[in-house]
Amino acid sequence: MTATAEPAVVASEPNAEGYREFTFGQFHLRRDEYFAYITWPTGSHIMSVDAFLRALQRDVAWDFFYGTVNFDGVFGTVNHYGTVDVFAGRYNEAYRKAELDYSENVETPLIRETFKSILGDWTNETFDPFASPHETGSAFGVKNGDNTGAVGRERVTAKRMVGLPGDAPLRSDDTGHPINRMFADVTQDEPLVEAAPGFESEVSSFNLFRYLSRSDVTWNPSVASACKDSLFCPTTEEYILPIIHGNDRVEWFVQLSDEITWEVEDRDTGAVRARVVMKPGDVSAMPADIRHQGYSPKRSMLLVWENANPDLPDLIASGKTPTYPIDF
Ligand code: PHB
Ligand code: FE
């Protein structure tokens, strides 16, 4: 029998501010009191460490998500579902033209463990990268404890639907999910289900608005129901989506409450393509050749509808499936 070895994360001893420095391939990452610093053979980059940790938290929790996770206009990852490209400047026209861009393909287990270690070491006790800026303490300063509970949160991924027996549970005060301050007016009643005998585990229903009013995180779509490859991923949003998502498939948005402004850019160059303002009841489809970032001035409820078919990236990249969702 062969044991699967844990990939070896390469980290230094704590630096002057108390944080470890990390190396994978030819990338080097370090932080100080305010910033994250990234270097690669042809260049270097600096980001505010709160923004860096918010992006890193999502890349870790979503296991590199669908397609591209841009931490900003320079640094990010592309998921190849088994390996991950870590890049700098690859999707930035100016870096490309200056030939300063760089990308490295890394086995998923190594980059997963490395990113988890960075997130764990660089997140202080006061900071929750998933919380809205209004509901967390500071990311800044010298090393000050850690927040293992927050950074280790598991993403909700219902197998059939939340609330079904044996599936992801509903949220209540008892599960540690009080109603968020911005959703105090959301009705909390649950639908009455009268299942015929023998169908108790097959027929179910729940109040999605109540469920979302009790989310303690922002910009973190949960799989609340799944029908084959069709995933309903509702989420609550406040402030700015901490990543710029470059999709490898079409994705639908249904605005359930309040308002989100989406900045939409060309996926590869970052050229501006559209601004989409979504009000309650609005539905939009994001094409498969763009990247987008959302701005939510009040905590809002958004339904993200994903198609998890693993063949889609190749079908779209090869032109067999269009980048747009529908022909009228
Ligand atoms: C997206 O990239 O489509 C996305 C990510 C996180 C969210 C909402 C949308 O919370
Ligand atoms: Fe997206």
Short mmCIF file of C-alpha atoms and ligand atoms in Angstrom, two decimals:
data_model
loop_
_atom_site.label_atom_id
_atom_site.label_comp_id
_atom_site.label_asym_id
_atom_site.label_seq_id
_atom_site.Cartn_x
_atom_site.Cartn_y
_atom_site.Cartn_z
CA MET A 1 0.00 0.00 0.00
CA THR A 2 1.27 3.48 -0.79
CA ALA A 3 0.42 6.36 1.49
CA THR A 4 -0.41 9.66 -0.20
CA ALA A 5 2.23 12.11 0.96
CA GLU A 6 1.07 15.55 2.07
CA PRO A 7 2.49 18.07 -0.39
CA ALA A 8 5.39 19.97 1.16
CA VAL A 9 4.57 23.62 1.79
CA VAL A 10 7.73 25.74 1.68
CA ALA A 11 7.63 28.40 4.39
CA SER A 12 10.26 30.50 6.19
CA GLU A 13 10.54 31.21 9.87
CA PRO A 14 8.45 34.24 10.95
CA ASN A 15 9.80 37.53 9.55
CA ALA A 16 10.25 40.81 11.45
CA GLU A 17 6.44 41.34 11.60
CA GLY A 18 5.86 37.76 12.74
CA TYR A 19 4.57 36.32 9.45
CA ARG A 20 6.00 33.39 7.49
CA GLU A 21 7.10 33.86 3.87
CA PHE A 22 6.02 31.28 1.29
CA THR A 23 7.59 29.91 -1.88
CA PHE A 24 6.13 27.68 -4.60
CA GLY A 25 7.77 27.23 -7.98
CA GLN A 26 9.34 30.59 -8.70
CA PHE A 27 6.74 32.63 -6.82
CA HIS A 28 7.56 34.18 -3.46
CA LEU A 29 4.94 35.73 -1.15
CA ARG A 30 5.39 37.73 2.02
CA ARG A 31 3.35 40.19 4.07
CA ASP A 32 4.11 43.00 6.48
CA GLU A 33 1.75 45.17 8.52
CA TYR A 34 -0.22 46.52 5.54
CA PHE A 35 0.69 44.74 2.33
CA ALA A 36 1.15 41.42 0.55
CA TYR A 37 4.19 41.29 -1.75
CA ILE A 38 4.41 38.83 -4.64
CA THR A 39 7.50 38.26 -6.75
CA TRP A 40 8.13 36.08 -9.81
CA PRO A 41 11.09 35.88 -12.22
CA THR A 42 10.00 38.82 -14.39
CA GLY A 43 8.35 41.14 -11.87
CA SER A 44 6.76 41.94 -8.56
CA HIS A 45 3.41 43.09 -7.21
CA ILE A 46 1.94 44.68 -4.10
CA MET A 47 -1.63 44.44 -2.71
CA SER A 48 -3.35 45.70 0.41
CA VAL A 49 -3.27 42.66 2.68
CA ASP A 50 -6.98 42.82 3.57
CA ALA A 51 -7.94 42.61 -0.11
CA PHE A 52 -5.37 39.88 -0.67
CA LEU A 53 -6.71 37.77 2.22
CA ARG A 54 -10.35 38.23 1.15
CA ALA A 55 -9.48 36.94 -2.32
CA LEU A 56 -7.31 34.14 -0.97
CA GLN A 57 -10.09 33.05 1.40
CA ARG A 58 -12.47 32.56 -1.53
CA ASP A 59 -9.91 30.78 -3.72
CA VAL A 60 -9.27 28.35 -0.85
CA ALA A 61 -12.91 27.83 0.19
CA TRP A 62 -14.07 27.33 -3.41
CA ASP A 63 -11.13 25.09 -4.29
CA PHE A 64 -10.17 27.47 -7.17
CA PHE A 65 -13.77 27.89 -8.39
CA TYR A 66 -14.86 27.87 -12.04
CA GLY A 67 -12.19 29.23 -14.37
CA THR A 68 -10.21 32.28 -13.32
CA VAL A 69 -9.98 33.91 -9.90
CA ASN A 70 -8.30 37.31 -10.36
CA PHE A 71 -7.18 38.69 -6.98
CA ASP A 72 -6.90 42.03 -8.85
CA GLY A 73 -5.80 43.08 -12.34
CA VAL A 74 -2.45 41.28 -11.98
CA PHE A 75 -2.37 38.18 -9.75
CA GLY A 76 -4.64 35.13 -9.75
CA THR A 77 -5.36 31.49 -10.56
CA VAL A 78 -6.93 29.49 -13.38
CA ASN A 79 -8.54 26.20 -12.42
CA HIS A 80 -7.82 23.24 -14.67
CA TYR A 81 -9.55 20.85 -12.23
CA GLY A 82 -6.50 18.81 -11.15
CA THR A 83 -3.89 21.48 -11.76
CA VAL A 84 -3.99 25.23 -11.28
CA ASP A 85 -2.21 28.00 -13.20
CA VAL A 86 -0.92 30.66 -10.85
CA PHE A 87 -0.30 33.79 -12.90
CA ALA A 88 0.95 37.36 -12.68
CA GLY A 89 0.05 39.83 -15.41
CA ARG A 90 -1.16 37.09 -17.78
CA TYR A 91 -4.61 38.69 -18.20
CA ASN A 92 -3.36 42.26 -18.22
CA GLU A 93 -2.67 43.77 -21.61
CA ALA A 94 0.08 46.11 -20.40
CA TYR A 95 2.00 43.30 -18.67
CA ARG A 96 1.60 41.12 -21.77
CA LYS A 97 2.89 43.81 -24.12
CA ALA A 98 5.87 44.47 -21.84
CA GLU A 99 6.46 40.69 -21.61
CA LEU A 100 6.45 40.87 -17.83
CA ASP A 101 3.63 38.34 -17.42
CA TYR A 102 4.28 34.96 -15.89
CA SER A 103 2.31 31.77 -15.23
CA GLU A 104 3.12 28.49 -13.57
CA ASN A 105 1.08 25.29 -13.63
CA VAL A 106 0.93 23.69 -10.15
CA GLU A 107 -0.60 20.41 -8.98
CA THR A 108 -3.81 21.27 -7.13
CA PRO A 109 -2.86 19.57 -3.81
CA LEU A 110 0.35 21.61 -3.53
CA ILE A 111 -1.21 24.97 -4.29
CA ARG A 112 -4.25 24.14 -2.12
CA GLU A 113 -2.05 23.38 0.92
CA THR A 114 0.21 26.37 0.23
CA PHE A 115 -2.72 28.79 -0.04
CA LYS A 116 -4.33 27.32 3.10
CA SER A 117 -1.07 27.81 5.00
CA ILE A 118 -0.72 31.43 3.85
CA LEU A 119 -4.34 32.15 4.79
CA GLY A 120 -3.91 30.55 8.21
CA ASP A 121 -0.62 32.26 9.00
CA TRP A 122 -1.44 35.74 7.67
CA THR A 123 -4.96 36.07 9.15
CA ASN A 124 -4.91 37.61 12.62
CA GLU A 125 -7.37 36.85 15.40
CA THR A 126 -9.22 40.12 14.68
CA PHE A 127 -9.87 39.52 10.97
CA ASP A 128 -12.56 37.46 9.21
CA PRO A 129 -11.94 37.54 5.43
CA PHE A 130 -15.49 36.30 4.68
CA ALA A 131 -17.25 38.97 6.77
CA SER A 132 -18.36 42.35 5.45
CA PRO A 133 -15.88 45.13 6.31
CA HIS A 134 -18.44 46.44 8.80
CA GLU A 135 -18.59 43.13 10.67
CA THR A 136 -14.91 42.32 11.09
CA GLY A 137 -11.89 43.73 12.87
CA SER A 138 -8.64 44.69 11.21
CA ALA A 139 -6.38 42.62 8.95
CA PHE A 140 -3.45 44.96 9.61
CA GLY A 141 -0.56 45.11 12.02
CA VAL A 142 2.05 42.68 13.30
CA LYS A 143 1.15 39.01 13.83
CA ASN A 144 -1.57 38.82 16.46
CA GLY A 145 -2.99 35.32 17.00
CA ASP A 146 -5.03 33.51 14.36
CA ASN A 147 -8.65 32.95 13.32
CA THR A 148 -8.68 29.24 12.51
CA GLY A 149 -12.46 28.92 12.91
CA ALA A 150 -13.20 31.66 10.38
CA VAL A 151 -10.64 30.73 7.72
CA GLY A 152 -11.51 27.03 7.96
CA ARG A 153 -15.23 27.48 7.25
CA GLU A 154 -16.57 24.80 4.94
CA ARG A 155 -18.63 25.98 2.00
CA VAL A 156 -22.23 24.69 2.17
CA THR A 157 -22.68 22.16 -0.63
CA ALA A 158 -26.08 20.47 -0.44
CA LYS A 159 -26.26 17.14 -2.21
CA ARG A 160 -29.97 17.56 -2.99
CA MET A 161 -31.31 20.55 -1.03
CA VAL A 162 -30.64 22.19 2.30
CA GLY A 163 -33.08 21.06 4.96
CA LEU A 164 -33.57 17.53 3.64
CA PRO A 165 -32.80 14.73 6.12
CA GLY A 166 -29.05 14.03 6.08
CA ASP A 167 -28.32 17.05 3.89
CA ALA A 168 -26.93 20.51 4.78
CA PRO A 169 -28.98 21.91 7.70
CA LEU A 170 -31.19 25.00 7.78
CA ARG A 171 -29.99 28.04 9.76
CA SER A 172 -31.40 29.27 13.07
CA ASP A 173 -30.34 30.97 16.28
CA ASP A 174 -29.60 27.48 17.63
CA THR A 175 -27.12 26.71 14.83
CA GLY A 176 -25.32 30.01 15.57
CA HIS A 177 -26.88 31.94 12.67
CA PRO A 178 -28.72 35.01 14.02
CA ILE A 179 -30.56 37.31 11.61
CA ASN A 180 -28.14 39.79 10.03
CA ARG A 181 -28.55 43.44 11.02
CA MET A 182 -29.54 44.39 7.47
CA PHE A 183 -32.22 41.69 7.18
CA ALA A 184 -34.17 42.44 10.38
CA ASP A 185 -37.38 42.83 8.30
CA VAL A 186 -37.17 39.42 6.60
CA THR A 187 -40.13 37.18 7.48
CA GLN A 188 -38.99 34.10 9.34
CA ASP A 189 -41.90 31.69 8.83
CA GLU A 190 -41.29 28.34 7.16
CA PRO A 191 -43.66 26.73 4.65
CA LEU A 192 -45.89 23.93 5.91
CA VAL A 193 -45.14 20.64 4.16
CA GLU A 194 -47.67 17.81 4.44
CA ALA A 195 -45.90 14.84 2.87
CA ALA A 196 -47.83 11.63 2.29
CA PRO A 197 -46.61 8.76 4.48
CA GLY A 198 -43.38 7.31 3.08
CA PHE A 199 -42.42 10.53 1.27
CA GLU A 200 -41.16 12.49 4.27
CA SER A 201 -37.55 12.45 3.02
CA GLU A 202 -38.54 13.22 -0.59
CA VAL A 203 -40.77 16.27 -0.22
CA SER A 204 -39.27 19.34 1.32
CA SER A 205 -39.47 23.10 1.23
CA PHE A 206 -37.83 25.99 3.06
CA ASN A 207 -37.87 29.76 3.26
CA LEU A 208 -34.84 30.84 1.21
CA PHE A 209 -35.15 34.47 2.38
CA ARG A 210 -34.98 33.33 6.00
CA TYR A 211 -32.01 31.09 5.16
CA LEU A 212 -30.15 33.97 3.51
CA SER A 213 -31.09 36.51 6.20
CA ARG A 214 -29.03 34.33 8.57
CA SER A 215 -25.85 34.06 6.49
CA ASP A 216 -22.79 35.18 8.45
CA VAL A 217 -20.60 35.57 5.35
CA THR A 218 -20.55 37.68 2.21
CA TRP A 219 -19.73 36.83 -1.40
CA ASN A 220 -19.76 33.10 -0.78
CA PRO A 221 -22.30 31.20 -2.90
CA SER A 222 -23.58 28.04 -1.17
CA VAL A 223 -24.93 25.11 -3.14
CA ALA A 224 -28.46 25.23 -1.67
CA SER A 225 -29.97 22.79 -4.16
CA ALA A 226 -28.65 20.54 -6.89
CA CYS A 227 -30.45 18.87 -9.79
CA LYS A 228 -27.79 16.92 -11.71
CA ASP A 229 -25.41 19.67 -13.00
CA SER A 230 -27.82 22.50 -12.24
CA LEU A 231 -26.70 24.18 -9.00
CA PHE A 232 -28.61 26.94 -7.23
CA CYS A 233 -25.98 28.92 -5.32
CA PRO A 234 -27.62 31.74 -3.34
CA THR A 235 -25.42 34.16 -1.42
CA THR A 236 -25.54 37.41 0.51
CA GLU A 237 -23.45 40.30 -0.71
CA GLU A 238 -22.16 43.49 0.90
CA TYR A 239 -19.40 45.85 -0.26
CA ILE A 240 -17.23 44.47 -3.12
CA LEU A 241 -16.79 40.92 -4.45
CA PRO A 242 -13.16 40.35 -3.37
CA ILE A 243 -12.20 38.67 -6.63
CA ILE A 244 -12.72 39.46 -10.30
CA HIS A 245 -14.19 36.23 -11.63
CA GLY A 246 -13.26 35.11 -15.14
CA ASN A 247 -15.70 32.36 -15.94
CA ASP A 248 -15.10 29.28 -18.08
CA ARG A 249 -18.85 28.85 -18.65
CA VAL A 250 -22.04 30.92 -18.71
CA GLU A 251 -23.44 31.86 -15.32
CA TRP A 252 -26.89 33.29 -14.48
CA PHE A 253 -27.68 35.85 -11.77
CA VAL A 254 -31.11 36.45 -10.21
CA GLN A 255 -31.20 39.51 -7.96
CA LEU A 256 -33.41 38.52 -5.03
CA SER A 257 -33.18 41.74 -3.01
CA ASP A 258 -31.53 45.18 -3.00
CA GLU A 259 -29.04 46.10 -5.72
CA ILE A 260 -25.69 45.05 -7.18
CA THR A 261 -23.64 46.84 -9.83
CA TRP A 262 -21.49 44.51 -11.93
CA GLU A 263 -18.41 45.78 -13.71
CA VAL A 264 -17.86 43.51 -16.72
CA GLU A 265 -14.54 43.34 -18.58
CA ASP A 266 -12.99 41.26 -21.33
CA ARG A 267 -11.71 38.12 -19.61
CA ASP A 268 -8.27 38.14 -21.23
CA THR A 269 -7.34 41.83 -21.54
CA GLY A 270 -9.41 43.53 -18.84
CA ALA A 271 -10.90 45.97 -21.41
CA VAL A 272 -14.18 47.40 -20.10
CA ARG A 273 -17.25 45.77 -21.69
CA ALA A 274 -20.32 46.67 -19.66
CA ARG A 275 -21.80 47.86 -16.41
CA VAL A 276 -24.87 45.91 -15.30
CA VAL A 277 -27.07 47.36 -12.54
CA MET A 278 -29.32 44.65 -11.08
CA LYS A 279 -32.42 45.48 -9.05
CA PRO A 280 -34.73 43.04 -7.26
CA GLY A 281 -36.21 40.57 -9.74
CA ASP A 282 -33.65 41.31 -12.47
CA VAL A 283 -32.08 38.33 -14.22
CA SER A 284 -28.84 38.42 -16.19
CA ALA A 285 -26.52 35.93 -17.83
CA MET A 286 -22.78 36.49 -17.79
CA PRO A 287 -21.11 35.20 -20.98
CA ALA A 288 -18.19 32.77 -20.81
CA ASP A 289 -15.58 35.19 -22.20
CA ILE A 290 -15.79 37.98 -19.61
CA ARG A 291 -14.71 38.68 -16.07
CA HIS A 292 -16.86 40.45 -13.53
CA GLN A 293 -16.83 42.06 -10.12
CA GLY A 294 -19.91 43.07 -8.10
CA TYR A 295 -20.55 46.09 -5.86
CA SER A 296 -23.34 45.86 -3.28
CA PRO A 297 -24.03 49.05 -1.26
CA LYS A 298 -26.44 47.28 1.12
CA ARG A 299 -26.41 43.62 2.08
CA SER A 300 -28.28 41.97 -0.77
CA MET A 301 -29.49 38.52 -1.74
CA LEU A 302 -28.28 37.06 -5.02
CA LEU A 303 -28.99 33.71 -6.64
CA VAL A 304 -26.06 32.45 -8.72
CA TRP A 305 -27.12 29.64 -11.05
CA GLU A 306 -24.20 27.45 -12.10
CA ASN A 307 -23.92 24.65 -14.63
CA ALA A 308 -21.37 22.22 -13.14
CA ASN A 309 -21.02 20.08 -16.28
CA PRO A 310 -17.26 19.31 -16.37
CA ASP A 311 -17.25 19.20 -20.20
CA LEU A 312 -18.21 22.87 -20.54
CA PRO A 313 -14.72 24.51 -20.40
CA ASP A 314 -13.47 22.37 -23.31
CA LEU A 315 -16.71 22.72 -25.27
CA ILE A 316 -16.53 26.52 -24.99
CA ALA A 317 -12.76 26.78 -25.54
CA SER A 318 -13.06 24.66 -28.71
CA GLY A 319 -15.99 26.73 -30.01
CA LYS A 320 -18.44 23.80 -29.95
CA THR A 321 -20.58 25.63 -27.41
CA PRO A 322 -21.06 29.41 -27.69
CA THR A 323 -19.82 31.85 -25.06
CA TYR A 324 -23.30 33.37 -24.77
CA PRO A 325 -26.21 31.64 -23.05
CA ILE A 326 -29.13 31.72 -25.40
CA ASP A 327 -30.27 32.39 -29.00
CA PHE A 328 -33.57 34.22 -29.40
C1 PHB B 1 -19.29 35.14 -9.34
O1 PHB B 1 -18.11 35.19 -9.67
O2 PHB B 1 -20.12 34.96 -10.23
C2 PHB B 1 -19.72 35.32 -7.97
C3 PHB B 1 -18.86 34.97 -6.95
C4 PHB B 1 -19.26 35.14 -5.64
C5 PHB B 1 -20.50 35.65 -5.37
C6 PHB B 1 -21.36 36.00 -6.40
C7 PHB B 1 -20.96 35.83 -7.70
O3 PHB B 1 -20.88 35.82 -4.12
FE FE B 2 -18.83 34.65 -11.74
#
